[in-house]
mmCIF file of C-alpha atoms in Angstrom:
data_model
loop_
_atom_site.group_PDB
_atom_site.id
_atom_site.type_symbol
_atom_site.label_atom_id
_atom_site.label_comp_id
_atom_site.label_asym_id
_atom_site.label_seq_id
_atom_site.Cartn_x
_atom_site.Cartn_y
_atom_site.Cartn_z
ATOM 1 C CA UNK A 8 0.000 0.000 0.000
ATOM 2 C CA UNK A 9 1.294 3.474 -0.882
ATOM 3 C CA UNK A 10 2.049 5.878 1.927
ATOM 4 C CA UNK A 11 -0.677 8.430 2.533
ATOM 5 C CA UNK A 12 -0.415 11.902 4.036
ATOM 6 C CA UNK A 13 -2.281 12.086 7.341
ATOM 7 C CA UNK A 14 -4.038 15.385 8.058
ATOM 8 C CA UNK A 15 -5.521 14.915 11.551
ATOM 9 C CA UNK A 16 -6.763 18.476 11.973
ATOM 10 C CA UNK A 17 -6.774 20.466 15.201
ATOM 11 C CA UNK A 18 -9.622 18.704 17.040
ATOM 12 C CA UNK A 19 -7.979 15.284 16.858
ATOM 13 C CA UNK A 20 -4.732 16.731 18.255
ATOM 14 C CA UNK A 21 -6.485 18.685 21.009
ATOM 15 C CA UNK A 22 -10.005 18.252 22.341
ATOM 16 C CA UNK A 23 -10.535 14.836 20.701
ATOM 17 C CA UNK A 24 -7.248 13.047 21.347
ATOM 18 C CA UNK A 25 -9.116 9.744 21.427
ATOM 19 C CA UNK A 26 -9.818 10.191 17.713
ATOM 20 C CA UNK A 27 -6.115 10.600 16.950
ATOM 21 C CA UNK A 28 -5.170 7.655 19.155
ATOM 22 C CA UNK A 29 -7.775 5.326 17.680
ATOM 23 C CA UNK A 30 -6.907 6.317 14.102
ATOM 24 C CA UNK A 31 -3.229 5.535 14.689
ATOM 25 C CA UNK A 32 -4.074 2.250 16.423
ATOM 26 C CA UNK A 33 -6.401 1.081 13.635
ATOM 27 C CA UNK A 34 -3.923 2.115 10.951
ATOM 28 C CA UNK A 35 -1.139 0.153 12.641
ATOM 29 C CA UNK A 36 -3.402 -2.893 12.908
ATOM 30 C CA UNK A 37 -4.387 -2.715 9.228
ATOM 31 C CA UNK A 38 -0.907 -1.806 7.976
ATOM 32 C CA UNK A 39 -1.864 1.634 6.663
ATOM 33 C CA UNK A 40 1.328 3.748 6.268
ATOM 34 C CA UNK A 41 0.140 7.141 7.539
ATOM 35 C CA UNK A 42 2.667 9.970 7.361
ATOM 36 C CA UNK A 43 1.893 13.171 9.250
ATOM 37 C CA UNK A 44 3.596 16.211 7.721
ATOM 38 C CA UNK A 45 4.746 18.639 10.444
ATOM 39 C CA UNK A 46 4.469 21.525 7.968
ATOM 40 C CA UNK A 47 0.683 21.162 7.677
ATOM 41 C CA UNK A 48 -1.238 24.115 9.099
ATOM 42 C CA UNK A 49 -4.777 24.423 10.444
ATOM 43 C CA UNK A 50 -7.367 24.498 7.639
ATOM 44 C CA UNK A 51 -9.128 27.439 9.293
ATOM 45 C CA UNK A 52 -12.402 25.511 9.599
ATOM 46 C CA UNK A 53 -14.192 27.926 7.283
ATOM 47 C CA UNK A 54 -13.447 30.903 9.532
ATOM 48 C CA UNK A 55 -10.661 32.275 7.329
ATOM 49 C CA UNK A 56 -13.008 32.738 4.377
ATOM 50 C CA UNK A 57 -15.142 35.015 6.556
ATOM 51 C CA UNK A 58 -12.109 37.294 6.830
ATOM 52 C CA UNK A 59 -10.723 37.005 3.292
ATOM 53 C CA UNK A 60 -11.567 34.405 0.627
ATOM 54 C CA UNK A 61 -8.095 34.312 -0.878
ATOM 55 C CA UNK A 62 -6.524 33.711 2.547
ATOM 56 C CA UNK A 63 -8.657 30.603 3.025
ATOM 57 C CA UNK A 64 -7.738 29.334 -0.437
ATOM 58 C CA UNK A 65 -3.998 29.980 -0.115
ATOM 59 C CA UNK A 66 -3.653 28.418 3.341
ATOM 60 C CA UNK A 67 -5.303 25.217 2.163
ATOM 61 C CA UNK A 68 -3.642 25.224 -1.258
ATOM 62 C CA UNK A 69 -0.383 25.272 0.678
ATOM 63 C CA UNK A 70 -1.431 22.132 2.565
ATOM 64 C CA UNK A 71 -2.328 20.391 -0.694
ATOM 65 C CA UNK A 72 0.905 21.526 -2.357
ATOM 66 C CA UNK A 73 2.997 20.304 0.577
ATOM 67 C CA UNK A 74 1.560 16.813 0.160
ATOM 68 C CA UNK A 75 2.172 16.939 -3.601
ATOM 69 C CA UNK A 76 5.780 18.064 -3.116
ATOM 70 C CA UNK A 77 6.416 15.035 -0.903
ATOM 71 C CA UNK A 78 4.982 12.742 -3.569
ATOM 72 C CA UNK A 79 1.710 11.785 -1.912
ATOM 73 C CA UNK A 80 -1.311 10.952 -4.051
ATOM 74 C CA UNK A 81 -3.793 10.971 -1.162
ATOM 75 C CA UNK A 82 -4.395 13.053 1.951
ATOM 76 C CA UNK A 83 -6.455 11.264 4.606
ATOM 77 C CA UNK A 84 -8.221 13.221 7.321
ATOM 78 C CA UNK A 85 -10.423 12.199 10.241
ATOM 79 C CA UNK A 86 -12.187 15.572 10.477
ATOM 80 C CA UNK A 87 -15.288 16.275 8.404
ATOM 81 C CA UNK A 88 -14.735 20.025 8.461
ATOM 82 C CA UNK A 89 -11.095 19.680 7.355
ATOM 83 C CA UNK A 90 -12.308 17.340 4.618
ATOM 84 C CA UNK A 91 -14.793 19.870 3.282
ATOM 85 C CA UNK A 92 -12.367 22.808 3.449
ATOM 86 C CA UNK A 93 -9.575 20.923 1.677
ATOM 87 C CA UNK A 94 -11.948 19.436 -0.922
ATOM 88 C CA UNK A 95 -13.520 22.850 -1.534
ATOM 89 C CA UNK A 96 -10.089 24.410 -2.082
ATOM 90 C CA UNK A 97 -9.167 21.650 -4.518
ATOM 91 C CA UNK A 98 -12.482 22.083 -6.339
ATOM 92 C CA UNK A 99 -11.979 25.825 -6.821
ATOM 93 C CA UNK A 100 -8.354 25.481 -7.928
ATOM 94 C CA UNK A 101 -9.093 22.619 -10.340
ATOM 95 C CA UNK A 102 -11.952 24.563 -11.963
ATOM 96 C CA UNK A 103 -10.534 28.089 -12.130
ATOM 97 C CA UNK A 104 -7.217 28.500 -13.978
ATOM 98 C CA UNK A 105 -6.946 32.204 -13.134
ATOM 99 C CA UNK A 106 -7.354 31.500 -9.422
ATOM 100 C CA UNK A 107 -4.873 28.630 -9.616
ATOM 101 C CA UNK A 108 -2.279 30.901 -11.250
ATOM 102 C CA UNK A 109 -2.850 33.638 -8.656
ATOM 103 C CA UNK A 110 -2.500 31.168 -5.778
ATOM 104 C CA UNK A 111 0.578 29.520 -7.255
ATOM 105 C CA UNK A 112 2.243 32.935 -7.612
ATOM 106 C CA UNK A 113 1.815 33.326 -3.851
ATOM 107 C CA UNK A 114 2.906 29.759 -3.081
ATOM 108 C CA UNK A 115 6.041 30.259 -5.173
ATOM 109 C CA UNK A 116 7.480 32.402 -2.377
ATOM 110 C CA UNK A 117 7.619 29.193 -0.305
ATOM 111 C CA UNK A 118 8.891 27.087 -3.186
ATOM 112 C CA UNK A 119 5.525 25.349 -3.592
ATOM 113 C CA UNK A 120 3.187 24.731 -6.524
ATOM 114 C CA UNK A 121 -0.299 23.242 -6.542
ATOM 115 C CA UNK A 122 -0.646 20.927 -9.542
ATOM 116 C CA UNK A 123 -3.928 19.180 -8.755
ATOM 117 C CA UNK A 124 -2.407 15.715 -8.387
ATOM 118 C CA UNK A 125 -3.448 14.930 -4.827
ATOM 119 C CA UNK A 126 -6.852 13.652 -3.676
ATOM 120 C CA UNK A 127 -8.433 14.165 -0.251
ATOM 121 C CA UNK A 128 -10.412 11.433 1.508
ATOM 122 C CA UNK A 129 -12.039 10.951 4.858
ATOM 123 C CA UNK A 130 -10.546 8.046 6.809
ATOM 124 C CA UNK A 131 -13.655 5.884 6.518
ATOM 125 C CA UNK A 132 -13.849 6.486 2.745
ATOM 126 C CA UNK A 133 -10.203 5.419 2.512
ATOM 127 C CA UNK A 134 -10.918 2.237 4.468
ATOM 128 C CA UNK A 135 -13.804 1.286 2.189
ATOM 129 C CA UNK A 136 -11.847 2.110 -0.986
ATOM 130 C CA UNK A 137 -8.638 0.341 0.003
ATOM 131 C CA UNK A 138 -9.997 -2.693 1.808
ATOM 132 C CA UNK A 139 -13.668 -3.007 0.917
ATOM 133 C CA UNK A 140 -16.296 -4.473 3.191
ATOM 134 C CA UNK A 141 -15.306 -8.109 2.619
ATOM 135 C CA UNK A 142 -11.633 -7.585 3.519
ATOM 136 C CA UNK A 143 -12.524 -5.502 6.572
ATOM 137 C CA UNK A 144 -14.942 -8.238 7.636
ATOM 138 C CA UNK A 145 -12.143 -10.796 7.219
ATOM 139 C CA UNK A 146 -9.860 -8.716 9.493
ATOM 140 C CA UNK A 147 -12.466 -8.540 12.267
ATOM 141 C CA UNK A 148 -11.450 -10.535 15.343
ATOM 142 C CA UNK A 149 -14.354 -9.653 17.624
ATOM 143 C CA UNK A 150 -17.564 -9.194 15.590
ATOM 144 C CA UNK A 151 -19.864 -6.671 17.238
ATOM 145 C CA UNK A 152 -22.828 -8.980 16.908
ATOM 146 C CA UNK A 153 -26.189 -7.828 18.222
ATOM 147 C CA UNK A 154 -24.902 -4.243 18.571
ATOM 148 C CA UNK A 155 -27.279 -1.681 17.068
ATOM 149 C CA UNK A 156 -25.395 1.373 15.794
ATOM 150 C CA UNK A 157 -26.906 4.698 14.693
ATOM 151 C CA UNK A 158 -24.828 6.128 11.799
ATOM 152 C CA UNK A 159 -24.723 9.888 12.330
ATOM 153 C CA UNK A 160 -23.156 11.633 9.312
ATOM 154 C CA UNK A 161 -23.700 15.289 10.182
ATOM 155 C CA UNK A 162 -23.122 17.795 7.363
ATOM 156 C CA UNK A 163 -19.584 18.014 6.060
ATOM 157 C CA UNK A 164 -18.998 14.502 4.675
ATOM 158 C CA UNK A 165 -22.176 14.545 2.602
ATOM 159 C CA UNK A 166 -22.875 18.137 1.526
ATOM 160 C CA UNK A 167 -22.374 19.622 -1.027
ATOM 161 C CA UNK A 168 -22.104 16.641 -3.366
ATOM 162 C CA UNK A 169 -20.585 18.633 -6.261
ATOM 163 C CA UNK A 170 -17.521 19.278 -4.082
ATOM 164 C CA UNK A 171 -17.321 16.108 -1.985
ATOM 165 C CA UNK A 172 -18.481 13.725 -4.705
ATOM 166 C CA UNK A 173 -18.157 10.472 -2.762
ATOM 167 C CA UNK A 174 -21.718 9.330 -2.221
ATOM 168 C CA UNK A 175 -25.260 10.699 -2.666
ATOM 169 C CA UNK A 176 -25.982 13.502 -0.207
ATOM 170 C CA UNK A 177 -29.593 12.371 0.229
ATOM 171 C CA UNK A 178 -28.853 8.742 1.059
ATOM 172 C CA UNK A 179 -25.190 8.018 1.914
ATOM 173 C CA UNK A 180 -24.379 4.455 2.902
ATOM 174 C CA UNK A 181 -20.665 4.487 3.789
ATOM 175 C CA UNK A 182 -21.223 4.336 7.551
ATOM 176 C CA UNK A 183 -23.852 1.617 7.189
ATOM 177 C CA UNK A 184 -21.353 -0.421 5.123
ATOM 178 C CA UNK A 185 -18.700 -0.104 7.823
ATOM 179 C CA UNK A 186 -21.155 -0.980 10.571
ATOM 180 C CA UNK A 187 -22.147 -4.159 8.733
ATOM 181 C CA UNK A 188 -18.480 -4.995 8.090
ATOM 182 C CA UNK A 189 -17.775 -5.098 11.837
ATOM 183 C CA UNK A 190 -20.736 -7.402 12.406
ATOM 184 C CA UNK A 191 -23.086 -4.819 13.906
ATOM 185 C CA UNK A 192 -26.530 -3.696 12.752
ATOM 186 C CA UNK A 193 -27.115 -0.154 11.426
ATOM 187 C CA UNK A 194 -30.286 1.516 12.664
ATOM 188 C CA UNK A 195 -30.732 4.570 10.478
ATOM 189 C CA UNK A 196 -33.094 7.289 11.622
ATOM 190 C CA UNK A 197 -34.501 10.329 9.878
ATOM 191 C CA UNK A 198 -32.035 12.737 11.550
ATOM 192 C CA UNK A 199 -28.790 10.939 10.656
ATOM 193 C CA UNK A 200 -28.041 13.652 8.030
ATOM 194 C CA UNK A 201 -29.236 16.624 10.077
ATOM 195 C CA UNK A 202 -26.878 19.260 11.471
ATOM 196 C CA UNK A 203 -25.796 18.984 15.118
ATOM 197 C CA UNK A 204 -25.492 22.772 15.381
ATOM 198 C CA UNK A 205 -21.820 22.780 16.367
ATOM 199 C CA UNK A 206 -20.865 25.787 14.261
ATOM 200 C CA UNK A 207 -23.884 27.713 15.596
ATOM 201 C CA UNK A 208 -23.062 27.046 19.258
ATOM 202 C CA UNK A 209 -21.448 30.405 20.084
ATOM 203 C CA UNK A 210 -24.092 32.690 18.536
ATOM 204 C CA UNK A 211 -26.997 30.417 19.514
ATOM 205 C CA UNK A 212 -26.086 27.818 22.157
ATOM 206 C CA UNK A 213 -29.668 26.831 22.959
ATOM 207 C CA UNK A 214 -30.485 26.282 19.298
ATOM 208 C CA UNK A 215 -27.345 24.209 18.870
ATOM 209 C CA UNK A 216 -28.226 22.043 21.857
ATOM 210 C CA UNK A 217 -31.796 21.514 20.635
ATOM 211 C CA UNK A 218 -30.509 20.177 17.311
ATOM 212 C CA UNK A 219 -28.071 17.864 19.087
ATOM 213 C CA UNK A 220 -30.757 16.736 21.526
ATOM 214 C CA UNK A 221 -33.163 15.892 18.704
ATOM 215 C CA UNK A 222 -30.457 13.849 16.974
ATOM 216 C CA UNK A 223 -29.725 11.927 20.173
ATOM 217 C CA UNK A 224 -33.435 11.353 20.725
ATOM 218 C CA UNK A 225 -33.805 9.982 17.203
ATOM 219 C CA UNK A 226 -31.008 7.474 17.821
ATOM 220 C CA UNK A 227 -32.682 6.373 21.038
ATOM 221 C CA UNK A 228 -36.081 5.983 19.350
ATOM 222 C CA UNK A 229 -34.413 3.782 16.707
ATOM 223 C CA UNK A 230 -33.271 1.428 19.460
ATOM 224 C CA UNK A 231 -29.574 2.187 19.001
ATOM 225 C CA UNK A 232 -27.054 0.942 21.563
ATOM 226 C CA UNK A 233 -24.574 3.597 20.439
ATOM 227 C CA UNK A 234 -23.920 6.289 17.832
ATOM 228 C CA UNK A 235 -20.962 6.436 15.450
ATOM 229 C CA UNK A 236 -19.881 9.612 13.653
ATOM 230 C CA UNK A 237 -17.024 10.555 11.283
ATOM 231 C CA UNK A 238 -16.924 14.138 12.628
ATOM 232 C CA UNK A 239 -15.020 15.153 15.803
ATOM 233 C CA UNK A 240 -17.097 18.331 16.099
ATOM 234 C CA UNK A 241 -20.380 16.415 15.935
ATOM 235 C CA UNK A 242 -18.832 14.021 18.445
ATOM 236 C CA UNK A 243 -18.185 16.861 20.890
ATOM 237 C CA UNK A 244 -21.796 17.975 20.773
ATOM 238 C CA UNK A 245 -23.247 14.460 20.929
ATOM 239 C CA UNK A 246 -20.870 13.167 23.625
ATOM 240 C CA UNK A 247 -19.463 16.013 25.727
ATOM 241 C CA UNK A 248 -22.647 18.091 25.572
ATOM 242 C CA UNK A 249 -25.061 15.166 25.733
ATOM 243 C CA UNK A 250 -26.591 15.953 29.118
ATOM 244 C CA UNK A 251 -27.166 19.615 28.281
ATOM 245 C CA UNK A 252 -28.562 18.774 24.825
ATOM 246 C CA UNK A 253 -31.014 16.191 26.147
ATOM 247 C CA UNK A 254 -32.198 18.608 28.824
ATOM 248 C CA UNK A 255 -33.118 21.080 26.053
ATOM 249 C CA UNK A 256 -35.463 18.493 24.500
ATOM 250 C CA UNK A 257 -36.834 17.143 27.798
ATOM 251 C CA UNK A 258 -34.912 13.858 27.855
ATOM 252 C CA UNK A 259 -32.457 12.351 30.343
ATOM 253 C CA UNK A 260 -31.066 9.055 28.969
ATOM 254 C CA UNK A 261 -27.430 8.423 28.023
ATOM 255 C CA UNK A 262 -26.041 6.770 24.903
ATOM 256 C CA UNK A 263 -22.338 6.200 23.999
ATOM 257 C CA UNK A 264 -20.970 8.049 20.977
ATOM 258 C CA UNK A 265 -17.985 6.537 19.142
ATOM 259 C CA UNK A 266 -15.621 7.838 16.507
ATOM 260 C CA UNK A 267 -15.423 5.618 13.403
ATOM 261 C CA UNK A 268 -11.940 4.215 14.227
ATOM 262 C CA UNK A 269 -13.058 3.444 17.789
ATOM 263 C CA UNK A 270 -15.896 1.268 16.495
ATOM 264 C CA UNK A 271 -13.661 -0.458 13.970
ATOM 265 C CA UNK A 272 -10.855 -0.824 16.507
ATOM 266 C CA UNK A 273 -13.082 -2.706 18.950
ATOM 267 C CA UNK A 274 -13.990 -5.168 16.185
ATOM 268 C CA UNK A 275 -10.308 -5.554 15.297
ATOM 269 C CA UNK A 276 -9.619 -6.579 18.897
ATOM 270 C CA UNK A 277 -7.588 -3.492 19.839
ATOM 271 C CA UNK A 278 -7.371 -2.718 23.544
ATOM 272 C CA UNK A 279 -9.902 -0.031 24.579
ATOM 273 C CA UNK A 280 -7.160 2.156 26.081
ATOM 274 C CA UNK A 281 -5.315 2.324 22.738
ATOM 275 C CA UNK A 282 -8.597 3.501 21.220
ATOM 276 C CA UNK A 283 -8.871 6.278 23.791
ATOM 277 C CA UNK A 284 -12.268 5.027 24.972
ATOM 278 C CA UNK A 285 -11.436 6.180 28.505
ATOM 279 C CA UNK A 286 -11.534 9.742 27.161
ATOM 280 C CA UNK A 287 -15.163 9.558 25.946
ATOM 281 C CA UNK A 288 -17.446 11.537 28.254
ATOM 282 C CA UNK A 289 -20.374 9.095 28.087
ATOM 283 C CA UNK A 290 -18.902 5.764 29.275
ATOM 284 C CA UNK A 291 -18.439 3.031 26.679
ATOM 285 C CA UNK A 292 -18.861 -0.407 28.223
ATOM 286 C CA UNK A 293 -16.748 -2.814 26.140
#
């Protein structure tokens, strides 16, 4: 397998260390050669474009160009927001020659050039593309039989399709495929594609918590034993803010929320501590 550039993003290196730990553990178990480039910078999470569009584009073009300069064909990230920002930058550069020339003139000062040769994938897309469901199923050592898992996508891995382009925005199935591969049962509710409100938390915390609470309630009504999400920001709202969110919608239950590599890691037989499960706020009983 070719080496891939690993772009963990800020959340996985800070507030969601368990995501970083579980991604590394799963990659080691599956023999995925992840290489983290120390020169990568924060993607800006969409905030930079609010200040200056070209700043957002250049910062992320630099990240793409760094990976290209080192010979990587793929950047893998575990953050949905990083995925969207990097994919959006690539989309604009690949479809606007004037913009690409302007950005490359700026990157030239650092000895970089964006050529458009690198792709960006979310970690769970990479797993499905490289291994497929059958091979992942073959690698499973502890099938998660009888476990009902609610696949919560959130926004940034499914919308907008013209930029992300991996699976239909209206009915994605990548998480369901992974859940079945580890021997568990997906229980998909009507809110699995709805926003959790993370990016609206600061201007409207109550509204954000209501959205998160409704998503949690939907998972519970579906009979889920746990939720899995590919987004560390959704994870923060669903896990760390679970009590507050449920209070906003008049509920008081608890339900574990796992990152994708944590769910897969359990099925691969990796020790819970290596998956950072002790860091989850809502306890995960393995």
